[in-house]
Structures are given as C-alpha cells and as structure tokens.
PDB file of C-alpha atoms and ligand atoms in Angstrom:
ATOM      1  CA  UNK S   1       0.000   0.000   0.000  1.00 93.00           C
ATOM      2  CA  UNK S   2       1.548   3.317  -1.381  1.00 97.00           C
ATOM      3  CA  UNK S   3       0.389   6.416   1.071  1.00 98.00           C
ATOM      4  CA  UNK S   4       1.017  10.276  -0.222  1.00 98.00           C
ATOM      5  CA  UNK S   5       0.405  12.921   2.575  1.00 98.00           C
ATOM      6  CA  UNK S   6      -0.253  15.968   1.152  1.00 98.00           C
ATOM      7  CA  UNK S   7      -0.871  19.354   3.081  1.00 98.00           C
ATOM      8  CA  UNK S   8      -3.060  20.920   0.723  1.00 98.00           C
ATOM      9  CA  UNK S   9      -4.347  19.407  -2.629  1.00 98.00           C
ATOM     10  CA  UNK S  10      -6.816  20.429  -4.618  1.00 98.00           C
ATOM     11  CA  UNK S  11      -9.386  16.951  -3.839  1.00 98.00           C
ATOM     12  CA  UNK S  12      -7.568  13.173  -2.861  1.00 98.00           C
ATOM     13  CA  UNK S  13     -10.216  12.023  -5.141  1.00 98.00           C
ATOM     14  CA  UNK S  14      -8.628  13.383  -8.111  1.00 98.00           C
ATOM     15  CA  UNK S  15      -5.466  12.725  -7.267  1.00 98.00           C
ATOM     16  CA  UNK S  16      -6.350   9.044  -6.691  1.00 98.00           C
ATOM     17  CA  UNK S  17      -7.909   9.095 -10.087  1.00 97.00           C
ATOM     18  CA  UNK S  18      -5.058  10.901 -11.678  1.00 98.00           C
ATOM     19  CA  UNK S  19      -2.913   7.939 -10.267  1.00 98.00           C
ATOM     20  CA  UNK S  20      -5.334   5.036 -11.201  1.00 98.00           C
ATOM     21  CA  UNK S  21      -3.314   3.739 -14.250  1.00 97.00           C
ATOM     22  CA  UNK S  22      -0.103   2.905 -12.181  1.00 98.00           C
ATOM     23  CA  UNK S  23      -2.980   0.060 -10.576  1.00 97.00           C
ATOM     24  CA  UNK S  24      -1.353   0.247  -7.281  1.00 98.00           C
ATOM     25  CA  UNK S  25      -3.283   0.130  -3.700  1.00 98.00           C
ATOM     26  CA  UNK S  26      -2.683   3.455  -2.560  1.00 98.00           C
ATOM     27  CA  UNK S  27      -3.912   5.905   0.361  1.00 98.00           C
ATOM     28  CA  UNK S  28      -3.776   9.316  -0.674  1.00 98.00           C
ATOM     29  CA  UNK S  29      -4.458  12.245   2.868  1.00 98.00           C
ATOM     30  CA  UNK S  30      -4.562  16.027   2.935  1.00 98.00           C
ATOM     31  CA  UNK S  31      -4.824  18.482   6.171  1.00 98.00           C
ATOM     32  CA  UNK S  32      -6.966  20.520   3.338  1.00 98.00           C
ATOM     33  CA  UNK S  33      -8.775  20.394  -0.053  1.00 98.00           C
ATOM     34  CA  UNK S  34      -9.478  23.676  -1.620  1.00 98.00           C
ATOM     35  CA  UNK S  35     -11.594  21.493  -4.051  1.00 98.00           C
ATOM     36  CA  UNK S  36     -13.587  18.782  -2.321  1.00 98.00           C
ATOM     37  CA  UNK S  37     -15.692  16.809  -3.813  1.00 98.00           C
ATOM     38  CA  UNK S  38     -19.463  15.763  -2.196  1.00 96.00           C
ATOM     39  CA  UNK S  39     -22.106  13.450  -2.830  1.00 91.00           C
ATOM     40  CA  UNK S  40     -24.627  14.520  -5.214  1.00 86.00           C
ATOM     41  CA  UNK S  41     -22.355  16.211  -7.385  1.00 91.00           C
ATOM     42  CA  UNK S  42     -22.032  18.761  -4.725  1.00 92.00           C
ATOM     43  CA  UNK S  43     -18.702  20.881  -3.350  1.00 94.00           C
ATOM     44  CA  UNK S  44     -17.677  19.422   0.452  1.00 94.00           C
ATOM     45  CA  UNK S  45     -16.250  22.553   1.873  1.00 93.00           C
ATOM     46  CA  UNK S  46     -13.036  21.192   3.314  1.00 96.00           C
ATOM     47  CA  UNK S  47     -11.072  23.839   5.355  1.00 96.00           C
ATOM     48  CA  UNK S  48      -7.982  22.984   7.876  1.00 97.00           C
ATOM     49  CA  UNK S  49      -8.475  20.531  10.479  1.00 97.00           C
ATOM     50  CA  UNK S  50     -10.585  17.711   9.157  1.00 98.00           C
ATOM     51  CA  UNK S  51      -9.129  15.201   7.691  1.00 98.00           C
ATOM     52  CA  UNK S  52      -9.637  14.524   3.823  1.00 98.00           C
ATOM     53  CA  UNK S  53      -8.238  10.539   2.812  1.00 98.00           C
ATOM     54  CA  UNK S  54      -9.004   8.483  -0.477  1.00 98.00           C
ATOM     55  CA  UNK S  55      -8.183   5.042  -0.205  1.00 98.00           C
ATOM     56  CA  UNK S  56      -7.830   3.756  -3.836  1.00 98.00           C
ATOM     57  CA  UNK S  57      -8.240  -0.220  -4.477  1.00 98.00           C
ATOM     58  CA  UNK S  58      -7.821  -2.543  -7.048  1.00 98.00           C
ATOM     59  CA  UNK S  59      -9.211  -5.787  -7.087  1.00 97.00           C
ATOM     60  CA  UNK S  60      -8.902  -8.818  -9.273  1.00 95.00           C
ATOM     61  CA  UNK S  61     -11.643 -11.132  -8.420  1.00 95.00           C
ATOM     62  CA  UNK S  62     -14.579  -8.815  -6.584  1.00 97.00           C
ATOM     63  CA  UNK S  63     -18.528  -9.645  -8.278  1.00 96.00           C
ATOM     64  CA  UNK S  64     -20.311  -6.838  -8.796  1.00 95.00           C
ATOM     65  CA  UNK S  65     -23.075  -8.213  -6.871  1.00 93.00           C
ATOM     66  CA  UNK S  66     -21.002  -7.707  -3.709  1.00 94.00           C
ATOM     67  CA  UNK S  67     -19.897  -3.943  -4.241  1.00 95.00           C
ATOM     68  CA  UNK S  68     -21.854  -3.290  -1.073  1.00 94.00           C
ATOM     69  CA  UNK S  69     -18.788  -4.588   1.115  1.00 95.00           C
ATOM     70  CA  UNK S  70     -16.750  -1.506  -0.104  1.00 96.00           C
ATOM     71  CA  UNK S  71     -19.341   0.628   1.564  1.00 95.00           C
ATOM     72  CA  UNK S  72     -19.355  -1.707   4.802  1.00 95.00           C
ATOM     73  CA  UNK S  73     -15.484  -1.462   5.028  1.00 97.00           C
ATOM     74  CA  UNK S  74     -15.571   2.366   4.703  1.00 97.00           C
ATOM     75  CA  UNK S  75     -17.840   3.447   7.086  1.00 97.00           C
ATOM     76  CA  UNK S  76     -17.078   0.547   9.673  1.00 98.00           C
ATOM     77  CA  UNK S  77     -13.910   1.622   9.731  1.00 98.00           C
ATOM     78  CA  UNK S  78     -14.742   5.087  10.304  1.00 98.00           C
ATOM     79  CA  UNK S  79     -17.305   4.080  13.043  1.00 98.00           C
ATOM     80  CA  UNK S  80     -14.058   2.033  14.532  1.00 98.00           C
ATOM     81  CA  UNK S  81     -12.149   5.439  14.199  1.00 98.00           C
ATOM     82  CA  UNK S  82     -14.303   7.311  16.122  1.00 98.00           C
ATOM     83  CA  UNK S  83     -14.683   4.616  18.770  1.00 98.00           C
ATOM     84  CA  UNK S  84     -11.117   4.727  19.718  1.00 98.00           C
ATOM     85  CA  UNK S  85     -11.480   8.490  20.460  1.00 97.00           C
ATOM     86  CA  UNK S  86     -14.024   7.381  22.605  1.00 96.00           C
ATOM     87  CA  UNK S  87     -16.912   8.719  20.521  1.00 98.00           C
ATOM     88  CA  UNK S  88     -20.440   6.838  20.126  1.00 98.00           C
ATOM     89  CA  UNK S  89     -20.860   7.152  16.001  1.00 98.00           C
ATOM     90  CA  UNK S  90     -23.905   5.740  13.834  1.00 97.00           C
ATOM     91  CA  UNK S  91     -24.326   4.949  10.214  1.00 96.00           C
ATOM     92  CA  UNK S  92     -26.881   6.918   8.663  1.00 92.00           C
ATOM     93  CA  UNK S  93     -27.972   4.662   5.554  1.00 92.00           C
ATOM     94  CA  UNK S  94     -25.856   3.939   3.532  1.00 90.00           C
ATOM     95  CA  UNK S  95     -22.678   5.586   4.586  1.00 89.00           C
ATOM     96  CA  UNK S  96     -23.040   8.595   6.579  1.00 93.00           C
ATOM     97  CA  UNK S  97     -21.385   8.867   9.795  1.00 97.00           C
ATOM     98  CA  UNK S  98     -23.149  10.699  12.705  1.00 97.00           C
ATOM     99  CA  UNK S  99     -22.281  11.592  16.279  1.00 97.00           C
ATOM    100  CA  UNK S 100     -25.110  12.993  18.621  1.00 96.00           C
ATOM    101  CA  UNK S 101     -27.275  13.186  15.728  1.00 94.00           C
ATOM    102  CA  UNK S 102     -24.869  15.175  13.573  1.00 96.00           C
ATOM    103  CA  UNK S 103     -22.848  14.305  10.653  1.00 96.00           C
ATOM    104  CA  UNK S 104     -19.363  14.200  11.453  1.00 98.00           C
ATOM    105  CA  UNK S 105     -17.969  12.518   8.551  1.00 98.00           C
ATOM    106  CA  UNK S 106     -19.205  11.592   4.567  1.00 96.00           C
ATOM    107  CA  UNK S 107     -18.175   9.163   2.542  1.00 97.00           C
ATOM    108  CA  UNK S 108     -18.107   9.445  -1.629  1.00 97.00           C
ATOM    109  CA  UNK S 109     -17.355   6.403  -3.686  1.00 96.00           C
ATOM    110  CA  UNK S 110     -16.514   5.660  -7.290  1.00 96.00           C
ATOM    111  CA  UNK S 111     -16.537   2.100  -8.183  1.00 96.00           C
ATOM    112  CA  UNK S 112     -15.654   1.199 -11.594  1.00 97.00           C
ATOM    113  CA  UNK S 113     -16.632  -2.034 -13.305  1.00 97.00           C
ATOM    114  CA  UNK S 114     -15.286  -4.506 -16.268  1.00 96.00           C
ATOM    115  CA  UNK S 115     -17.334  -7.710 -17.044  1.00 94.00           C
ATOM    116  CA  UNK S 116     -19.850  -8.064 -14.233  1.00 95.00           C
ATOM    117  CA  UNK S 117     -16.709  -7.468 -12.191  1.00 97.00           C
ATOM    118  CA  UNK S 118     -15.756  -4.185  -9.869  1.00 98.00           C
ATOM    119  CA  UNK S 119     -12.387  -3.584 -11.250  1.00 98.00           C
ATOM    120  CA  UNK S 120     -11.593  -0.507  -8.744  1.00 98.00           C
ATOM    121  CA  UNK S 121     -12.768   1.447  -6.007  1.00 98.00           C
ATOM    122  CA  UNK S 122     -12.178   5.093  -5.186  1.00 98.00           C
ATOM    123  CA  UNK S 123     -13.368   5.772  -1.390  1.00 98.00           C
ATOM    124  CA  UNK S 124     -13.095   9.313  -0.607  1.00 98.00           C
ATOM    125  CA  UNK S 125     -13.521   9.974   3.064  1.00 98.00           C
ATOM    126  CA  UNK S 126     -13.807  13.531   5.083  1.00 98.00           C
ATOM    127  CA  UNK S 127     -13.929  13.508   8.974  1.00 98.00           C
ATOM    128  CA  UNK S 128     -14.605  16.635  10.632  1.00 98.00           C
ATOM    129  CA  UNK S 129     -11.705  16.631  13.728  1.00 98.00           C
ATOM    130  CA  UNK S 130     -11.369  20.439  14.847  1.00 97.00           C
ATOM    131  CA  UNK S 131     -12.629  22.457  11.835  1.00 96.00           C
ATOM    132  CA  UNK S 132     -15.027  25.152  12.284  1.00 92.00           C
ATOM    133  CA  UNK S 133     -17.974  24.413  10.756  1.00 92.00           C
ATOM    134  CA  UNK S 134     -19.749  26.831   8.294  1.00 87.00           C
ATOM    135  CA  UNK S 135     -23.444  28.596   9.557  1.00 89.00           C
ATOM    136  CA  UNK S 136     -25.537  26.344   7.295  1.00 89.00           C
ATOM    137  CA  UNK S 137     -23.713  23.113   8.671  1.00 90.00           C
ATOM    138  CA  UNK S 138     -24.230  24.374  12.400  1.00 88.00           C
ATOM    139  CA  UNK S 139     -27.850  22.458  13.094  1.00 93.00           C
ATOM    140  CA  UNK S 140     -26.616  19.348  10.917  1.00 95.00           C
ATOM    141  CA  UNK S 141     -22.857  18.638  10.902  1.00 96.00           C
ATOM    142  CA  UNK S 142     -20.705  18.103  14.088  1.00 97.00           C
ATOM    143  CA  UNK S 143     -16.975  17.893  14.847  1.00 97.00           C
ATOM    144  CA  UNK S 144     -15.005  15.297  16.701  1.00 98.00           C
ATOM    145  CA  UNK S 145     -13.579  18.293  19.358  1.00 97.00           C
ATOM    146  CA  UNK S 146     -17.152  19.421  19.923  1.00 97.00           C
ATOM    147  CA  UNK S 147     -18.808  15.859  20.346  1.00 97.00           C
ATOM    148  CA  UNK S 148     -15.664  14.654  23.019  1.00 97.00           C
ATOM    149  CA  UNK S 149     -15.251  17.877  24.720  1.00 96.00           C
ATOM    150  CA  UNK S 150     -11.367  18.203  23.517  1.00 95.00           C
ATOM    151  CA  UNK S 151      -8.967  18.201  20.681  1.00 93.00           C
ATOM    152  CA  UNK S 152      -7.720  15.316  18.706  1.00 96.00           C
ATOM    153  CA  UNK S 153      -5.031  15.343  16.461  1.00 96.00           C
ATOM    154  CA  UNK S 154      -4.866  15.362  13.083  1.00 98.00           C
ATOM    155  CA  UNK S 155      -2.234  12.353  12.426  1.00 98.00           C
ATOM    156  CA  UNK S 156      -3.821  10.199  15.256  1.00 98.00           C
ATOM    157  CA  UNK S 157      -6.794  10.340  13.557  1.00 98.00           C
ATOM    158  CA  UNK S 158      -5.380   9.870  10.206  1.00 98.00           C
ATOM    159  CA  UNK S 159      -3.383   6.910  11.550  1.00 98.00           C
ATOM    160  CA  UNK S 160      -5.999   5.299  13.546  1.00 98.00           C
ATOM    161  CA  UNK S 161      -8.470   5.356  10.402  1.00 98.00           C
ATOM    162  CA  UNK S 162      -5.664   4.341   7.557  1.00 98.00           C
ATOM    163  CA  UNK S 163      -4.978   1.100  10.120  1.00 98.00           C
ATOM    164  CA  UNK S 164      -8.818   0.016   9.969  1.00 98.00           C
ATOM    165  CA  UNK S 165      -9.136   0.565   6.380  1.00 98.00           C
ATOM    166  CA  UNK S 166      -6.902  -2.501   5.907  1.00 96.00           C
ATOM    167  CA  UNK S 167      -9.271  -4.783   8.146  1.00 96.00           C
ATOM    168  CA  UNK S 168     -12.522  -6.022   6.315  1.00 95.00           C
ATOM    169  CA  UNK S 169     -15.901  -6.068   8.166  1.00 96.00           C
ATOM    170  CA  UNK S 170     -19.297  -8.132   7.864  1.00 94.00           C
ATOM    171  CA  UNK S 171     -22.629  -6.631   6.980  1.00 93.00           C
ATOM    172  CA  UNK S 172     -23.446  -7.040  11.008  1.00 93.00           C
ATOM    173  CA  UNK S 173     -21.043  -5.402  12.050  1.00 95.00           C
ATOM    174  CA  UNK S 174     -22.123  -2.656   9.964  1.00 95.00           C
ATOM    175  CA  UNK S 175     -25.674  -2.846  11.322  1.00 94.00           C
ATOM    176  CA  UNK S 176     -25.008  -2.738  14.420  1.00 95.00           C
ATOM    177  CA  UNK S 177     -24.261   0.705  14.141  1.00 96.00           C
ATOM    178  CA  UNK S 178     -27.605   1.372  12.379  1.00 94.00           C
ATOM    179  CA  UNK S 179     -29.383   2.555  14.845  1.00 89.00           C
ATOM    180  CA  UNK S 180     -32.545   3.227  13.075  1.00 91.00           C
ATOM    181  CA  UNK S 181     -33.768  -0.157  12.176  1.00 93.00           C
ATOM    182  CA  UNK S 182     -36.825  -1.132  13.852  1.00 93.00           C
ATOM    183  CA  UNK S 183     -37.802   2.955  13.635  1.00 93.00           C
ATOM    184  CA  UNK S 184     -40.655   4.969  11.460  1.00 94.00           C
ATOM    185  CA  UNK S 185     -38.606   6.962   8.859  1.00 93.00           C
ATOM    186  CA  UNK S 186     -39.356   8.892   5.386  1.00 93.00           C
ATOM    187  CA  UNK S 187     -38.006   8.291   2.383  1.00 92.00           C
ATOM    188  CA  UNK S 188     -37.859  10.638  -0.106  1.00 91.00           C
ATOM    189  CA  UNK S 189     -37.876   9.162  -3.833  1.00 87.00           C
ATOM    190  CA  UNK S 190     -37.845  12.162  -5.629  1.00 87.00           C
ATOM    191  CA  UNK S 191     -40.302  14.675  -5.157  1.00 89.00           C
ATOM    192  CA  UNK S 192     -42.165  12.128  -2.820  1.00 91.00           C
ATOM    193  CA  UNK S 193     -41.738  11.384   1.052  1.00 92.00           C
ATOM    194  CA  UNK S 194     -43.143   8.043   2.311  1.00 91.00           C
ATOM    195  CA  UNK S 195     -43.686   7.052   5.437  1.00 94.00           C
ATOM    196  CA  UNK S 196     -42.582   3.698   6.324  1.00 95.00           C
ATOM    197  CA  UNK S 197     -40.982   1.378   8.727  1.00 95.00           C
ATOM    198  CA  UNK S 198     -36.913   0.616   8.278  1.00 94.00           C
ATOM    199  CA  UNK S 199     -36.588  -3.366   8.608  1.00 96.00           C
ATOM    200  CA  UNK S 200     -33.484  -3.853   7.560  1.00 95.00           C
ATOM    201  CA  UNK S 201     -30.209  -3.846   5.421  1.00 94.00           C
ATOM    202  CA  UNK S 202     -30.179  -6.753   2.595  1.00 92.00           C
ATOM    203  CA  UNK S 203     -26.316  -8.262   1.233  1.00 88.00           C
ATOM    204  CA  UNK S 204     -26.730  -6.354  -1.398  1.00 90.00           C
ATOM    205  CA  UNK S 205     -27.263  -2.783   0.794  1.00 90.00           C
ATOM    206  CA  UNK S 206     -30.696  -2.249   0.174  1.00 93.00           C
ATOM    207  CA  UNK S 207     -32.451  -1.253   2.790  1.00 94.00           C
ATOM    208  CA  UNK S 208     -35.569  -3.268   3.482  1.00 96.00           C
ATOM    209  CA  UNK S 209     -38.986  -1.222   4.561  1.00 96.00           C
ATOM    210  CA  UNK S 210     -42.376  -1.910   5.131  1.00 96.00           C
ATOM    211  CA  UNK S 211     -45.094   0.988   3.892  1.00 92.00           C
ATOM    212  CA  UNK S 212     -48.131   1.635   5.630  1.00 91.00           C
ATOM    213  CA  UNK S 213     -50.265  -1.282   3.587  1.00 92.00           C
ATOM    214  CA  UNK S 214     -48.072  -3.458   5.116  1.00 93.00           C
ATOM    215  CA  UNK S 215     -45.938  -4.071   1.802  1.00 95.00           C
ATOM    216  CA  UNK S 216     -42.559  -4.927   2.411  1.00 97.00           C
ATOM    217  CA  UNK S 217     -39.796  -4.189  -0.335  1.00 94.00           C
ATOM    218  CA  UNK S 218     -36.759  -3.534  -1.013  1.00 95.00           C
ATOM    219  CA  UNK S 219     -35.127   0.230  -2.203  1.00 93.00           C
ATOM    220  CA  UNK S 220     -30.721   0.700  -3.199  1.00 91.00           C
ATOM    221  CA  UNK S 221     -29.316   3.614  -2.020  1.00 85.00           C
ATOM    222  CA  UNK S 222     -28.913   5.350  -5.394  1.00 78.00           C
ATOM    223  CA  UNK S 223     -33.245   5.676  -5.555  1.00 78.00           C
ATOM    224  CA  UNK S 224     -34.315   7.435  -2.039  1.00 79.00           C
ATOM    225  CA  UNK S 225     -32.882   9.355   0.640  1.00 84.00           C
ATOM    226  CA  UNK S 226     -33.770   9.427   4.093  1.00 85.00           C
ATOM    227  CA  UNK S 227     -35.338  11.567   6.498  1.00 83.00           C
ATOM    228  CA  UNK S 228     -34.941  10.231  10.233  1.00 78.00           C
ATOM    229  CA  UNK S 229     -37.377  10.834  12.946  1.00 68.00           C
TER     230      UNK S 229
HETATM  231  C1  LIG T 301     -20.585  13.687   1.274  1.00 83.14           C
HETATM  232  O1  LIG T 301     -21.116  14.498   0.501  1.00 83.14           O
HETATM  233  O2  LIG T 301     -21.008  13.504   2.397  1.00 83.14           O
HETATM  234  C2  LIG T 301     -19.350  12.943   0.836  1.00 83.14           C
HETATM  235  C3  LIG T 301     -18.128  13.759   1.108  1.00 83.14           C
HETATM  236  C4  LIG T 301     -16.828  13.083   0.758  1.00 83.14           C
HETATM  237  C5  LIG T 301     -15.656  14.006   0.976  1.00 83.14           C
HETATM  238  C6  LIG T 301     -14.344  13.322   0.808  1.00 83.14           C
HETATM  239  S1  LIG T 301     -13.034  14.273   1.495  1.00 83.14           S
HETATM  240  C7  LIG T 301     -11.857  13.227   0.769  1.00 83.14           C
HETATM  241  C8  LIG T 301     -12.367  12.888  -0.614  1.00 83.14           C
HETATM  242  N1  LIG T 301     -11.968  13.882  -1.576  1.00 83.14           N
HETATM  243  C9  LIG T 301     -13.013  14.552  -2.086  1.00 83.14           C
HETATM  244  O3  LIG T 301     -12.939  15.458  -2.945  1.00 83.14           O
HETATM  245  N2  LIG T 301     -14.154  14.106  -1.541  1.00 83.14           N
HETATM  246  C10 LIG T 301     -13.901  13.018  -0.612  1.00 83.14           C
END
C-alpha cells in the first residue's frame, strides 16, 4: 500500500484518479482540499483541520453483486475510528457517519466495473476533527472536538483510520451501528416522502422497509434518501 500525505491538494479524489493507471493500492491524505468533492455532485467545503483521505483499491476477483462490502469497510472503519477516540458514532444509511445526531464525517465512492466485475474502487472519506464548521452546517454537521469535549489530532486520527481501512468487516457489524432499524422513517424518492418502517439492510445494501399497507420491499441507495425521525 503506497500512502502520499499531502498538506493541501486540490481533492484526494482526483489525485487518486489521476494515479489510477499505475494500478497500485494506494492511500492518498490532505490536512486541506481547496476542491472537495461531495455526494450529489455537490462541493464538500473542506477547510484545515478535518481530515480529507481516499483510499484507492484494485481488485482482481470482486462480483459486482457484492460492491456493497466496499461501503461496509468504509464506514465501519470510520465508526471504529471514532470509537477509539471514545466517541459513540452511527451509520446513517448507507454511509453517513453521525455523532449525537450530527454528521461528522461523509463518505463518496466511485466504483468502476469490467465484465460483471468491480475492477476498482475510489473511497473518498472527510472527517470533521477540529474544523469550524460553516453557519448552514451548524444544526446538521458536528466535529469530533465538539462531540468529546477536547482536541484530537490530526495524524492520530489519520493513523488510527488508515490502520482500519486494511481490516474487512461483515454486513453485522455494519448494522449494528444502524441505529434506526426497527424505527418509522421517510423516504424521499424524488419529489415524494413516504412514510414507512426501516426493517433492515439486505447483502446487497438495500435497505428493506415496510409501507403503511403493510408491503414490504426492497429500495438501493442510489433511488431514495432518508429523512430520520
Ligand atoms: C458527502 O457528501 O457527504 C461525501 C463527502 C466526501 C468528501 C471526501 S473528502 C476526501 C475525498 N476527496 C473529495 O474530494 N471528496 C472526498
């Protein structure tokens, strides 16, 4: 596993993808990005003190059908991260990581695919440690200094995260930081919200709901978001 520390880069995601073709592991970190990229095609404002890290894969033998374990491994090892600094973290479906409610860290990934096959993954992973946090982000977004009550460091952090990225984990141990299952929740699938009851998470990372008839079904990630009670 090749690592590259930068201090500032323009987005760890782009240098990951502008370092695909030498098709080695590598782990790519920044103290800033002045162009960070979010989910949704949106900008993840990424000043000093959080910590920005790609982790770019290749694999050889990986079905498609199981991409869902990249997302496990991600965001367990982020939940492991923020358990070792003593902090009580939760998975917001399917990869956001909350602390008291708040987002603390997000998690964008590019999978690529060849012949019913993912080929290579491209986990990009910001975790707020000390970094103020804009107005707008004040209700929703939290950082690790304000959730524990005192600073951490940046390369602890980075350290402690980069060391259970290399671990793999199973889709329990991934629920069990779901705490919503079991709970009344909206989804929104596109202009619609829909009131139902979150059952579960299926292998394949659908999450499994049942609507007010009583109909129970499966939605992926990519249709819905949610809206927690
Ligand atoms: C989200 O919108 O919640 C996902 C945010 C992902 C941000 C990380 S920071 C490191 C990596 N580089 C980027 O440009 N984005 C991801």
């Amino acid at each position: 596993m090749k690592i590259y520390n930068f201090d500032s880069i323009p987005s760890t995601n782009d240098f990951a993808e502008s370092i695909a073709h030498l098709n080695e592991d590598s782990i790519i970190t920044a103290a800033e990005q002045t162009d960070g990229h979010g989910s949704k095609g949106r900008s993840f404002v990424s000043p000093r003190g959080g910590l920005y890290l790609t982790e770019l894969r290749f694999y050889s033998d990986f079905k498609a059908s199981k991409v869902f374990k990249v997302m496990i491994n991600s965001s367990v090892a982020v939940c492991r991260t923020l358990e070792r600094f003593a902090l009580k973290p939760h998975i917001k479906w399917p990869n956001d990581v909350y602390v008291n409610g708040k987002k603390i860290c997000g998690i964008l990934i590019n999978n690529s695919f060849s012949g019913g096959r993912l080929t290579r993954s491209v986990v990009g992973i910001g975790i707020n440690i000390t970094n103020d946090l804009p107005p707008f982000l004040k209700d929703t977004a939290i950082n690790m200094a304000a959730a524990g009550g005192k600073d951490y460091s940046f390369a602890s952090v980075r350290d402690e995260l980069i060391k259970n990225l290399t671990a793999e984990y199973t889709v329990e141990e991934y629920k069990s930081y779901l705490h919503f299952l079991g709970d009344n929740i909206t989804l929104i699938e596109g202009d619609r919200a829909v009131n139902v009851r979150a059952l579960d998470v299926d292998e394949l990372g659908r999450l499994i709901v049942k609507d007010e008839v009583g109909d129970v079904r499966a939605v992926a990630a990519a249709e819905v978001s949610l809206r927690l009670k």
